[in-house]
Amino acid sequence: MNHLAKTDKKVAEALKAEIRRQREGIELIPSENFASLAVLEALGSVFTNKYSEGYPGNRYYGGTEHVDTVEQLAIDRAKALFGAEHANVQPLSGAPANIAVYSALLEPGDTVLGMDLSHGGHLTHGHPITWMAKIFKFVRYKTTPDGMIDFDQVRLLAREHKPKIILAGYSAYSRDLDYEQFKAIADEVGAYTMADIAHIAGLIAAGEMNNPTSLFDVITTTTHKTLRGPRGGLILCKKKLAKKIDKAVFPGFQGGPHENNIAAKAIAFHEAGQAEFKEYARQVKKNAKVLCNTLEQGGLKIMFGGTENHLILADVTPLGLSGKQAQELLDNVNITLNKNMIPDDPRKPMDPSGIRLGTPAVTTRGFIEIDMKNIGQAIISLIKNPNDEKIKTEARTLVAELANKYPLYSEIDI
Ligand SMILES: *Cc1c(COP(=O)(O)O)cnc(C)c1O
């Protein structure tokens, strides 16, 4: 960081402080992870200088031979990793990937059937505050009281609203999905099947969760969550939709691809194909189960009947706090997670009943089951005794011990 420190002290200081924050805290936000140094090197490389509108071998600019090499590598590796017929690695992030798919497959006014936000869906699946909700019609299905997708409701809504896309995927749901049931309903009403695997792509790549790629028409994902790559998006699809999807991404929606980011995606796809990554994904799930059980035994109400992935959604109100209060209390001892709505939450989005937490980031650091149990118990003690300074001090000590035991980015000298 020599050059940065000389050129811009303010940004350099903020960056150093952020490295310290990541090192010294316990990161339980389930959409976050720690990318490898190889990924970070590619992100910070001269590939950022290059314009390359178009696709490998078919560009609007000269001098693209080397970005063609990395973009083709990224495409081939993404296809191999998920077993896809076609891959577009240019979407700038998860939300733009979803918008590109909507614009590829829908006309304005068409209908998408997706998961309700408070039941675990994502804003980009048609929340009324999004611009997409002004262009397309979104209908939402929910989960049953025992935490499963309500397929009877999915079928009824599909028959009633005749969606062009049936969308499976989530940001705050903790179970695996039965893609065959979605596909059967989509076939019945003539809809495309789309899976947004943004949160669970790494677990799917490692074979630790059901993979919808062979069954579904289109898959979208981020590359920075469990997949542990650079911040970015990815679309996989059947060959028959390849042209539509590629045209929708560019020139339909985006301009020049971010080739530094695409180089970093290529590296992340390579890393995710290794045996160590499979072991990582298994540990992510084991850690989540232990954390979930510890929180449940401590009195939190676990949503959806438990976890089969990397995340947990828990109602904290039985212990007397709101989700916002719990988030702030834990922030105060350097345990980071986020407040979250629970299904049909009676409280407001900015001060909901729940917290959402997960294990991808801490598992990258090396945390194992016993660490998750200790963290879970610390969380419970804090929530039960929000004004007890001794308990806060104990929690800070645990966080510091774990941060020391599992060093992060120790090669980066600040
Ligand atoms: C995170 C997420 C997105 C959005 O990804 P961004 O990179 O934040 O734009 C879309 N869909 C789902 C299901 C997500 O979890």
Short mmCIF file of C-alpha atoms and ligand atoms in Angstrom, two decimals:
data_model
loop_
_atom_site.label_atom_id
_atom_site.label_comp_id
_atom_site.label_asym_id
_atom_site.label_seq_id
_atom_site.Cartn_x
_atom_site.Cartn_y
_atom_site.Cartn_z
CA MET A 1 0.00 0.00 0.00
CA ASN A 2 3.04 2.26 -0.37
CA HIS A 3 1.65 4.17 -3.32
CA LEU A 4 -1.76 4.61 -1.79
CA ALA A 5 -0.31 5.86 1.47
CA LYS A 6 1.72 8.50 -0.43
CA THR A 7 -1.04 9.57 -2.80
CA ASP A 8 -4.04 9.69 -0.50
CA LYS A 9 -3.61 9.52 3.24
CA LYS A 10 -7.32 9.70 3.95
CA VAL A 11 -8.25 6.66 1.86
CA ALA A 12 -5.17 4.81 3.10
CA GLU A 13 -6.17 5.40 6.72
CA ALA A 14 -9.74 4.24 6.09
CA LEU A 15 -8.43 1.12 4.35
CA LYS A 16 -6.07 0.30 7.21
CA ALA A 17 -8.90 0.79 9.67
CA GLU A 18 -11.09 -1.56 7.62
CA ILE A 19 -8.38 -4.24 7.55
CA ARG A 20 -8.14 -3.91 11.33
CA ARG A 21 -11.93 -4.10 11.69
CA GLN A 22 -12.10 -7.28 9.60
CA ARG A 23 -9.20 -8.82 11.52
CA GLU A 24 -10.40 -7.93 14.99
CA GLY A 25 -14.10 -8.67 14.69
CA ILE A 26 -16.25 -11.76 14.28
CA GLU A 27 -18.08 -11.50 10.98
CA LEU A 28 -21.42 -13.30 11.06
CA ILE A 29 -23.21 -11.47 8.24
CA PRO A 30 -24.14 -14.47 6.06
CA SER A 31 -23.66 -12.63 2.75
CA GLU A 32 -20.05 -11.74 3.53
CA ASN A 33 -16.78 -13.61 3.14
CA PHE A 34 -13.03 -13.05 2.86
CA ALA A 35 -11.71 -13.32 -0.70
CA SER A 36 -8.25 -14.81 -1.21
CA LEU A 37 -5.20 -12.64 -1.80
CA ALA A 38 -5.06 -14.02 -5.37
CA VAL A 39 -8.59 -12.69 -5.95
CA LEU A 40 -7.66 -9.33 -4.39
CA GLU A 41 -4.54 -9.09 -6.58
CA ALA A 42 -6.59 -9.61 -9.76
CA LEU A 43 -9.11 -6.98 -8.60
CA GLY A 44 -6.32 -4.48 -8.10
CA SER A 45 -4.68 -5.23 -11.46
CA VAL A 46 -4.23 -3.37 -14.78
CA PHE A 47 -7.15 -5.35 -16.23
CA THR A 48 -9.18 -2.47 -14.78
CA ASN A 49 -7.77 -0.22 -17.54
CA LYS A 50 -9.17 -2.16 -20.47
CA TYR A 51 -12.35 -1.53 -22.46
CA SER A 52 -13.75 -4.67 -24.05
CA GLU A 53 -17.43 -4.21 -24.91
CA GLY A 54 -18.71 -7.41 -26.48
CA TYR A 55 -17.73 -10.99 -25.71
CA PRO A 56 -14.47 -13.01 -26.14
CA GLY A 57 -13.54 -13.15 -29.84
CA ASN A 58 -16.18 -10.56 -30.73
CA ARG A 59 -15.32 -7.16 -29.27
CA TYR A 60 -15.86 -3.54 -30.21
CA TYR A 61 -12.28 -2.65 -29.18
CA GLY A 62 -8.74 -3.65 -30.17
CA GLY A 63 -6.09 -5.04 -27.85
CA THR A 64 -8.45 -7.47 -26.19
CA GLU A 65 -6.46 -10.70 -26.62
CA HIS A 66 -5.53 -10.99 -22.94
CA VAL A 67 -8.88 -10.00 -21.51
CA ASP A 68 -10.36 -12.53 -23.94
CA THR A 69 -8.14 -15.18 -22.35
CA VAL A 70 -9.31 -14.43 -18.80
CA GLU A 71 -12.97 -13.94 -19.69
CA GLN A 72 -13.01 -17.26 -21.59
CA LEU A 73 -11.33 -18.94 -18.61
CA ALA A 74 -13.97 -17.50 -16.30
CA ILE A 75 -16.76 -18.71 -18.62
CA ASP A 76 -15.34 -22.22 -19.00
CA ARG A 77 -14.67 -22.59 -15.29
CA ALA A 78 -18.14 -21.33 -14.30
CA LYS A 79 -19.75 -23.81 -16.69
CA ALA A 80 -17.64 -26.70 -15.36
CA LEU A 81 -18.15 -25.73 -11.71
CA PHE A 82 -21.96 -25.73 -11.90
CA GLY A 83 -22.51 -28.04 -14.87
CA ALA A 84 -24.03 -25.27 -17.02
CA GLU A 85 -24.49 -25.10 -20.79
CA HIS A 86 -23.75 -21.37 -20.99
CA ALA A 87 -22.27 -18.71 -18.69
CA ASN A 88 -22.21 -14.92 -18.79
CA VAL A 89 -19.61 -13.57 -16.36
CA GLN A 90 -20.17 -9.86 -17.05
CA PRO A 91 -23.00 -8.90 -14.65
CA LEU A 92 -21.62 -6.30 -12.28
CA SER A 93 -23.39 -7.76 -9.26
CA GLY A 94 -26.33 -9.90 -8.20
CA ALA A 95 -29.01 -7.23 -8.69
CA PRO A 96 -27.88 -6.32 -12.24
CA ALA A 97 -27.78 -10.06 -13.09
CA ASN A 98 -31.42 -10.40 -12.08
CA ILE A 99 -32.45 -7.28 -13.99
CA ALA A 100 -30.66 -8.58 -17.10
CA VAL A 101 -32.58 -11.87 -16.88
CA TYR A 102 -35.93 -10.11 -16.43
CA SER A 103 -35.19 -7.94 -19.46
CA ALA A 104 -34.09 -10.98 -21.49
CA LEU A 105 -37.18 -13.09 -20.82
CA LEU A 106 -40.00 -10.62 -20.13
CA GLU A 107 -41.91 -7.80 -21.77
CA PRO A 108 -42.99 -4.86 -19.59
CA GLY A 109 -46.11 -5.88 -17.69
CA ASP A 110 -45.24 -9.59 -17.57
CA THR A 111 -45.46 -11.46 -14.27
CA VAL A 112 -42.80 -13.08 -12.06
CA LEU A 113 -43.71 -15.40 -9.18
CA GLY A 114 -41.03 -15.17 -6.47
CA MET A 115 -40.50 -15.54 -2.74
CA ASP A 116 -41.88 -12.98 -0.30
CA LEU A 117 -39.18 -10.74 1.21
CA SER A 118 -40.16 -11.36 4.83
CA HIS A 119 -40.12 -15.12 4.17
CA GLY A 120 -36.54 -15.00 2.94
CA GLY A 121 -36.76 -13.63 -0.62
CA HIS A 122 -34.67 -10.74 -1.97
CA LEU A 123 -35.52 -7.12 -2.80
CA THR A 124 -34.71 -7.82 -6.47
CA HIS A 125 -37.45 -10.46 -6.54
CA GLY A 126 -40.01 -7.71 -6.90
CA HIS A 127 -40.26 -5.70 -3.73
CA PRO A 128 -42.60 -2.74 -4.35
CA ILE A 129 -39.82 -0.21 -3.59
CA THR A 130 -37.72 -1.37 -6.57
CA TRP A 131 -37.84 0.12 -10.06
CA MET A 132 -38.35 -3.38 -11.51
CA ALA A 133 -41.67 -3.56 -9.65
CA LYS A 134 -42.84 -0.58 -11.73
CA ILE A 135 -42.02 -2.43 -14.97
CA PHE A 136 -43.02 -6.02 -14.23
CA LYS A 137 -45.73 -7.53 -12.07
CA PHE A 138 -44.43 -9.54 -9.13
CA VAL A 139 -46.48 -12.04 -7.19
CA ARG A 140 -45.08 -13.56 -4.01
CA TYR A 141 -45.31 -16.96 -2.38
CA LYS A 142 -44.56 -17.71 1.27
CA THR A 143 -43.42 -20.47 3.59
CA THR A 144 -45.67 -22.68 5.72
CA PRO A 145 -45.67 -22.37 9.55
CA ASP A 146 -43.23 -25.30 9.73
CA GLY A 147 -40.80 -23.44 7.49
CA MET A 148 -41.18 -25.23 4.17
CA ILE A 149 -41.97 -23.53 0.84
CA ASP A 150 -45.74 -23.55 0.48
CA PHE A 151 -45.94 -25.39 -2.86
CA ASP A 152 -49.74 -25.52 -2.73
CA GLN A 153 -49.68 -21.73 -2.70
CA VAL A 154 -47.02 -21.62 -5.44
CA ARG A 155 -49.26 -23.78 -7.65
CA LEU A 156 -52.42 -21.76 -6.92
CA LEU A 157 -50.66 -18.45 -7.61
CA ALA A 158 -49.06 -19.85 -10.78
CA ARG A 159 -52.44 -21.00 -12.12
CA GLU A 160 -54.09 -17.71 -11.22
CA HIS A 161 -51.41 -15.26 -12.43
CA LYS A 162 -49.76 -17.20 -15.29
CA PRO A 163 -46.22 -15.93 -14.54
CA LYS A 164 -43.63 -15.91 -17.32
CA ILE A 165 -40.93 -16.72 -14.73
CA ILE A 166 -41.12 -18.80 -11.57
CA LEU A 167 -38.25 -17.71 -9.36
CA ALA A 168 -36.68 -19.87 -6.63
CA GLY A 169 -34.04 -18.39 -4.39
CA TYR A 170 -33.52 -16.40 -1.23
CA SER A 171 -31.38 -14.31 1.09
CA ALA A 172 -32.73 -15.16 4.51
CA TYR A 173 -34.18 -18.68 4.21
CA SER A 174 -32.25 -21.48 5.86
CA ARG A 175 -33.47 -24.62 4.09
CA ASP A 176 -32.55 -26.32 0.83
CA LEU A 177 -35.00 -26.10 -2.08
CA ASP A 178 -36.93 -28.79 -3.95
CA TYR A 179 -36.27 -27.55 -7.48
CA GLU A 180 -38.24 -30.41 -9.07
CA GLN A 181 -41.45 -29.11 -7.53
CA PHE A 182 -40.85 -25.61 -8.89
CA LYS A 183 -40.06 -27.08 -12.31
CA ALA A 184 -43.23 -29.19 -12.36
CA ILE A 185 -45.39 -26.15 -11.59
CA ALA A 186 -43.53 -24.01 -14.16
CA ASP A 187 -44.09 -26.68 -16.83
CA GLU A 188 -47.77 -26.80 -15.99
CA VAL A 189 -48.24 -23.06 -16.62
CA GLY A 190 -45.57 -22.62 -19.31
CA ALA A 191 -43.19 -20.46 -17.24
CA TYR A 192 -39.43 -20.19 -17.36
CA THR A 193 -37.63 -21.50 -14.27
CA MET A 194 -35.10 -19.16 -12.67
CA ALA A 195 -33.02 -19.86 -9.56
CA ASP A 196 -31.21 -17.06 -7.76
CA ILE A 197 -28.51 -18.89 -5.80
CA ALA A 198 -26.69 -15.71 -4.69
CA HIS A 199 -26.31 -16.85 -1.08
CA ILE A 200 -25.68 -20.55 -1.55
CA ALA A 201 -23.63 -20.74 -4.78
CA GLY A 202 -20.50 -21.86 -2.92
CA LEU A 203 -22.36 -24.63 -1.14
CA ILE A 204 -23.90 -25.77 -4.44
CA ALA A 205 -20.53 -25.64 -6.24
CA ALA A 206 -19.08 -27.84 -3.51
CA GLY A 207 -21.92 -30.38 -3.84
CA GLU A 208 -23.26 -29.56 -0.36
CA MET A 209 -26.69 -28.37 -1.55
CA ASN A 210 -29.08 -29.28 -4.37
CA ASN A 211 -27.93 -27.92 -7.73
CA PRO A 212 -30.73 -26.56 -9.97
CA THR A 213 -28.47 -25.97 -13.00
CA SER A 214 -29.42 -29.01 -15.08
CA LEU A 215 -33.12 -28.63 -14.34
CA PHE A 216 -33.69 -24.87 -14.55
CA ASP A 217 -33.61 -22.50 -17.52
CA VAL A 218 -31.61 -19.73 -15.85
CA ILE A 219 -29.48 -19.40 -12.73
CA THR A 220 -28.27 -16.10 -11.32
CA THR A 221 -25.80 -15.61 -8.52
CA THR A 222 -23.38 -13.27 -6.86
CA THR A 223 -19.74 -14.33 -6.75
CA HIS A 224 -18.83 -12.73 -3.41
CA LYS A 225 -20.99 -14.56 -0.87
CA THR A 226 -20.40 -18.28 -0.13
CA LEU A 227 -18.57 -18.51 -3.48
CA ARG A 228 -15.85 -16.32 -1.89
CA GLY A 229 -14.82 -14.43 -5.01
CA PRO A 230 -14.85 -10.75 -5.97
CA ARG A 231 -18.00 -8.63 -5.61
CA GLY A 232 -19.86 -9.48 -8.83
CA GLY A 233 -22.61 -11.39 -10.62
CA LEU A 234 -22.93 -14.44 -12.87
CA ILE A 235 -25.69 -15.83 -15.09
CA LEU A 236 -25.85 -19.49 -16.14
CA CYS A 237 -28.43 -20.71 -18.64
CA LYS A 238 -29.49 -23.30 -21.17
CA LYS A 239 -27.91 -22.98 -24.64
CA LYS A 240 -31.29 -22.08 -26.15
CA LEU A 241 -31.34 -18.88 -24.04
CA ALA A 242 -27.65 -17.96 -24.41
CA LYS A 243 -28.13 -15.32 -27.12
CA LYS A 244 -31.05 -13.66 -25.33
CA ILE A 245 -29.15 -13.50 -22.04
CA ASP A 246 -25.89 -12.25 -23.57
CA LYS A 247 -27.72 -9.51 -25.52
CA ALA A 248 -29.65 -8.47 -22.44
CA VAL A 249 -26.45 -8.04 -20.38
CA PHE A 250 -24.62 -6.22 -23.20
CA PRO A 251 -25.67 -4.04 -24.96
CA GLY A 252 -29.13 -4.24 -23.36
CA PHE A 253 -28.23 -3.19 -19.85
CA GLN A 254 -24.51 -2.72 -19.20
CA GLY A 255 -21.55 -1.10 -20.96
CA GLY A 256 -17.95 -2.29 -20.82
CA PRO A 257 -17.29 -5.36 -18.68
CA HIS A 258 -15.07 -4.99 -15.62
CA GLU A 259 -12.26 -7.30 -16.72
CA ASN A 260 -10.29 -6.97 -13.47
CA ASN A 261 -13.36 -8.29 -11.73
CA ILE A 262 -13.81 -11.03 -14.34
CA ALA A 263 -10.17 -12.13 -13.85
CA ALA A 264 -10.89 -12.35 -10.12
CA LYS A 265 -14.03 -14.40 -10.85
CA ALA A 266 -11.95 -16.82 -12.94
CA ILE A 267 -9.63 -17.31 -9.96
CA ALA A 268 -12.52 -17.78 -7.54
CA PHE A 269 -14.13 -20.42 -9.81
CA HIS A 270 -10.79 -22.23 -9.91
CA GLU A 271 -10.49 -22.09 -6.12
CA ALA A 272 -14.06 -23.32 -5.66
CA GLY A 273 -13.25 -26.42 -7.71
CA GLN A 274 -10.52 -27.55 -5.29
CA ALA A 275 -10.82 -30.24 -2.61
CA GLU A 276 -10.10 -27.64 0.12
CA PHE A 277 -13.18 -25.70 -0.92
CA LYS A 278 -15.39 -28.79 -0.62
CA GLU A 279 -14.04 -29.25 2.91
CA TYR A 280 -14.72 -25.55 3.57
CA ALA A 281 -18.34 -25.84 2.42
CA ARG A 282 -18.91 -28.88 4.65
CA GLN A 283 -17.51 -26.97 7.63
CA VAL A 284 -19.71 -23.92 6.85
CA LYS A 285 -22.77 -26.16 7.24
CA LYS A 286 -21.49 -27.91 10.37
CA ASN A 287 -20.67 -24.58 11.98
CA ALA A 288 -24.12 -23.20 11.13
CA LYS A 289 -25.83 -26.22 12.73
CA VAL A 290 -23.88 -25.83 15.98
CA LEU A 291 -24.52 -22.08 16.11
CA CYS A 292 -28.21 -22.67 15.40
CA ASN A 293 -28.57 -25.29 18.15
CA THR A 294 -26.75 -23.10 20.66
CA LEU A 295 -29.00 -20.12 19.92
CA GLU A 296 -32.12 -22.25 20.12
CA GLN A 297 -31.09 -23.78 23.45
CA GLY A 298 -30.45 -20.23 24.67
CA GLY A 299 -34.05 -19.21 24.00
CA LEU A 300 -34.06 -17.60 20.54
CA LYS A 301 -36.86 -18.70 18.25
CA ILE A 302 -35.28 -20.23 15.13
CA MET A 303 -37.24 -19.61 11.94
CA PHE A 304 -37.94 -22.27 9.28
CA GLY A 305 -37.30 -25.12 11.74
CA GLY A 306 -33.49 -24.99 11.66
CA THR A 307 -30.74 -24.65 9.07
CA GLU A 308 -29.61 -26.76 6.12
CA ASN A 309 -27.25 -24.14 4.76
CA HIS A 310 -24.92 -21.42 6.04
CA LEU A 311 -27.44 -19.12 7.70
CA ILE A 312 -29.87 -18.78 10.56
CA LEU A 313 -32.85 -16.46 10.91
CA ALA A 314 -33.86 -16.07 14.55
CA ASP A 315 -36.59 -14.14 16.35
CA VAL A 316 -34.93 -12.36 19.31
CA THR A 317 -38.11 -10.87 20.78
CA PRO A 318 -38.70 -13.88 23.12
CA LEU A 319 -35.60 -12.66 25.00
CA GLY A 320 -36.93 -9.11 25.23
CA LEU A 321 -34.96 -7.24 22.54
CA SER A 322 -35.72 -6.22 18.95
CA GLY A 323 -33.50 -7.23 16.03
CA LYS A 324 -32.10 -3.71 15.85
CA GLN A 325 -31.26 -3.65 19.55
CA ALA A 326 -29.56 -7.05 19.29
CA GLN A 327 -27.55 -5.93 16.26
CA GLU A 328 -26.35 -2.78 18.06
CA LEU A 329 -25.53 -4.65 21.26
CA LEU A 330 -23.41 -7.20 19.37
CA ASP A 331 -21.76 -4.54 17.20
CA ASN A 332 -20.58 -3.01 20.42
CA VAL A 333 -18.46 -6.11 21.17
CA ASN A 334 -17.28 -6.55 17.54
CA ILE A 335 -19.69 -9.35 16.64
CA THR A 336 -21.26 -8.29 13.34
CA LEU A 337 -24.61 -9.59 12.08
CA ASN A 338 -27.75 -7.95 10.74
CA LYS A 339 -31.26 -7.24 11.89
CA ASN A 340 -33.84 -8.91 9.67
CA MET A 341 -37.57 -9.30 9.21
CA ILE A 342 -39.08 -12.64 10.22
CA PRO A 343 -42.00 -14.14 8.24
CA ASP A 344 -44.96 -11.73 8.36
CA ASP A 345 -43.07 -9.65 10.90
CA PRO A 346 -45.40 -7.50 13.03
CA ARG A 347 -42.52 -5.00 13.49
CA LYS A 348 -41.09 -2.51 10.97
CA PRO A 349 -38.19 -3.20 8.52
CA MET A 350 -35.84 -0.74 10.27
CA ASP A 351 -36.56 -2.29 13.68
CA PRO A 352 -37.64 -5.88 12.96
CA SER A 353 -38.03 -8.89 15.25
CA GLY A 354 -35.16 -10.94 13.93
CA ILE A 355 -31.46 -11.27 13.38
CA ARG A 356 -29.81 -13.06 10.45
CA LEU A 357 -26.41 -14.59 10.94
CA GLY A 358 -24.20 -17.15 9.24
CA THR A 359 -20.88 -18.90 9.06
CA PRO A 360 -19.21 -18.38 5.62
CA ALA A 361 -16.76 -15.68 6.75
CA VAL A 362 -15.70 -17.17 10.10
CA THR A 363 -15.29 -20.60 8.48
CA THR A 364 -12.88 -19.07 5.93
CA ARG A 365 -10.82 -17.94 8.93
CA GLY A 366 -10.78 -21.51 10.27
CA PHE A 367 -13.44 -21.43 13.00
CA ILE A 368 -14.79 -24.87 13.99
CA GLU A 369 -17.75 -26.20 15.98
CA ILE A 370 -16.48 -25.40 19.48
CA ASP A 371 -15.84 -21.78 18.45
CA MET A 372 -19.41 -21.50 17.16
CA LYS A 373 -20.74 -22.87 20.42
CA ASN A 374 -18.76 -20.30 22.39
CA ILE A 375 -19.88 -17.47 20.12
CA GLY A 376 -23.50 -18.64 20.33
CA GLN A 377 -23.37 -18.71 24.12
CA ALA A 378 -21.81 -15.25 24.21
CA ILE A 379 -24.59 -13.93 21.96
CA ILE A 380 -27.25 -15.39 24.25
CA SER A 381 -25.64 -13.97 27.42
CA LEU A 382 -25.44 -10.53 25.85
CA ILE A 383 -29.02 -10.54 24.63
CA LYS A 384 -30.29 -11.76 28.01
CA ASN A 385 -28.21 -9.18 29.90
CA PRO A 386 -27.89 -6.14 27.62
CA ASN A 387 -26.76 -3.82 30.43
CA ASP A 388 -24.26 -6.13 32.14
CA GLU A 389 -20.76 -4.65 31.67
CA LYS A 390 -19.02 -7.79 32.94
CA ILE A 391 -20.71 -9.91 30.27
CA LYS A 392 -19.73 -7.37 27.62
CA THR A 393 -16.12 -7.52 28.77
CA GLU A 394 -16.17 -11.33 28.65
CA ALA A 395 -17.58 -11.22 25.12
CA ARG A 396 -14.90 -8.75 23.99
CA THR A 397 -12.25 -11.07 25.42
CA LEU A 398 -13.66 -14.07 23.55
CA VAL A 399 -13.74 -12.08 20.29
CA ALA A 400 -10.12 -10.96 20.77
CA GLU A 401 -8.98 -14.52 21.57
CA LEU A 402 -10.66 -15.94 18.47
CA ALA A 403 -9.35 -13.13 16.25
CA ASN A 404 -5.82 -13.90 17.45
CA LYS A 405 -6.23 -17.64 17.12
CA TYR A 406 -7.43 -17.38 13.50
CA PRO A 407 -5.42 -14.58 11.89
CA LEU A 408 -6.81 -12.88 8.79
CA TYR A 409 -4.76 -11.47 5.90
CA SER A 410 -1.60 -11.72 7.98
CA GLU A 411 0.42 -11.28 4.76
CA ILE A 412 -0.94 -7.73 4.44
CA ASP A 413 1.34 -5.40 6.30
CA ILE A 414 -0.30 -2.33 7.73
C1 LIG B 1 -27.29 -10.65 -2.40
C2 LIG B 1 -28.41 -11.04 -3.28
C3 LIG B 1 -28.68 -10.37 -4.48
C4 LIG B 1 -28.04 -9.07 -4.86
O1 LIG B 1 -26.69 -9.10 -5.03
P1 LIG B 1 -25.87 -7.71 -5.04
O2 LIG B 1 -24.52 -8.17 -5.43
O3 LIG B 1 -25.97 -7.14 -3.68
O4 LIG B 1 -26.49 -6.84 -6.08
C5 LIG B 1 -29.66 -10.88 -5.32
N1 LIG B 1 -30.36 -11.96 -4.97
C6 LIG B 1 -30.15 -12.62 -3.82
C7 LIG B 1 -30.97 -13.83 -3.51
C8 LIG B 1 -29.18 -12.18 -2.93
O5 LIG B 1 -29.00 -12.82 -1.78
#
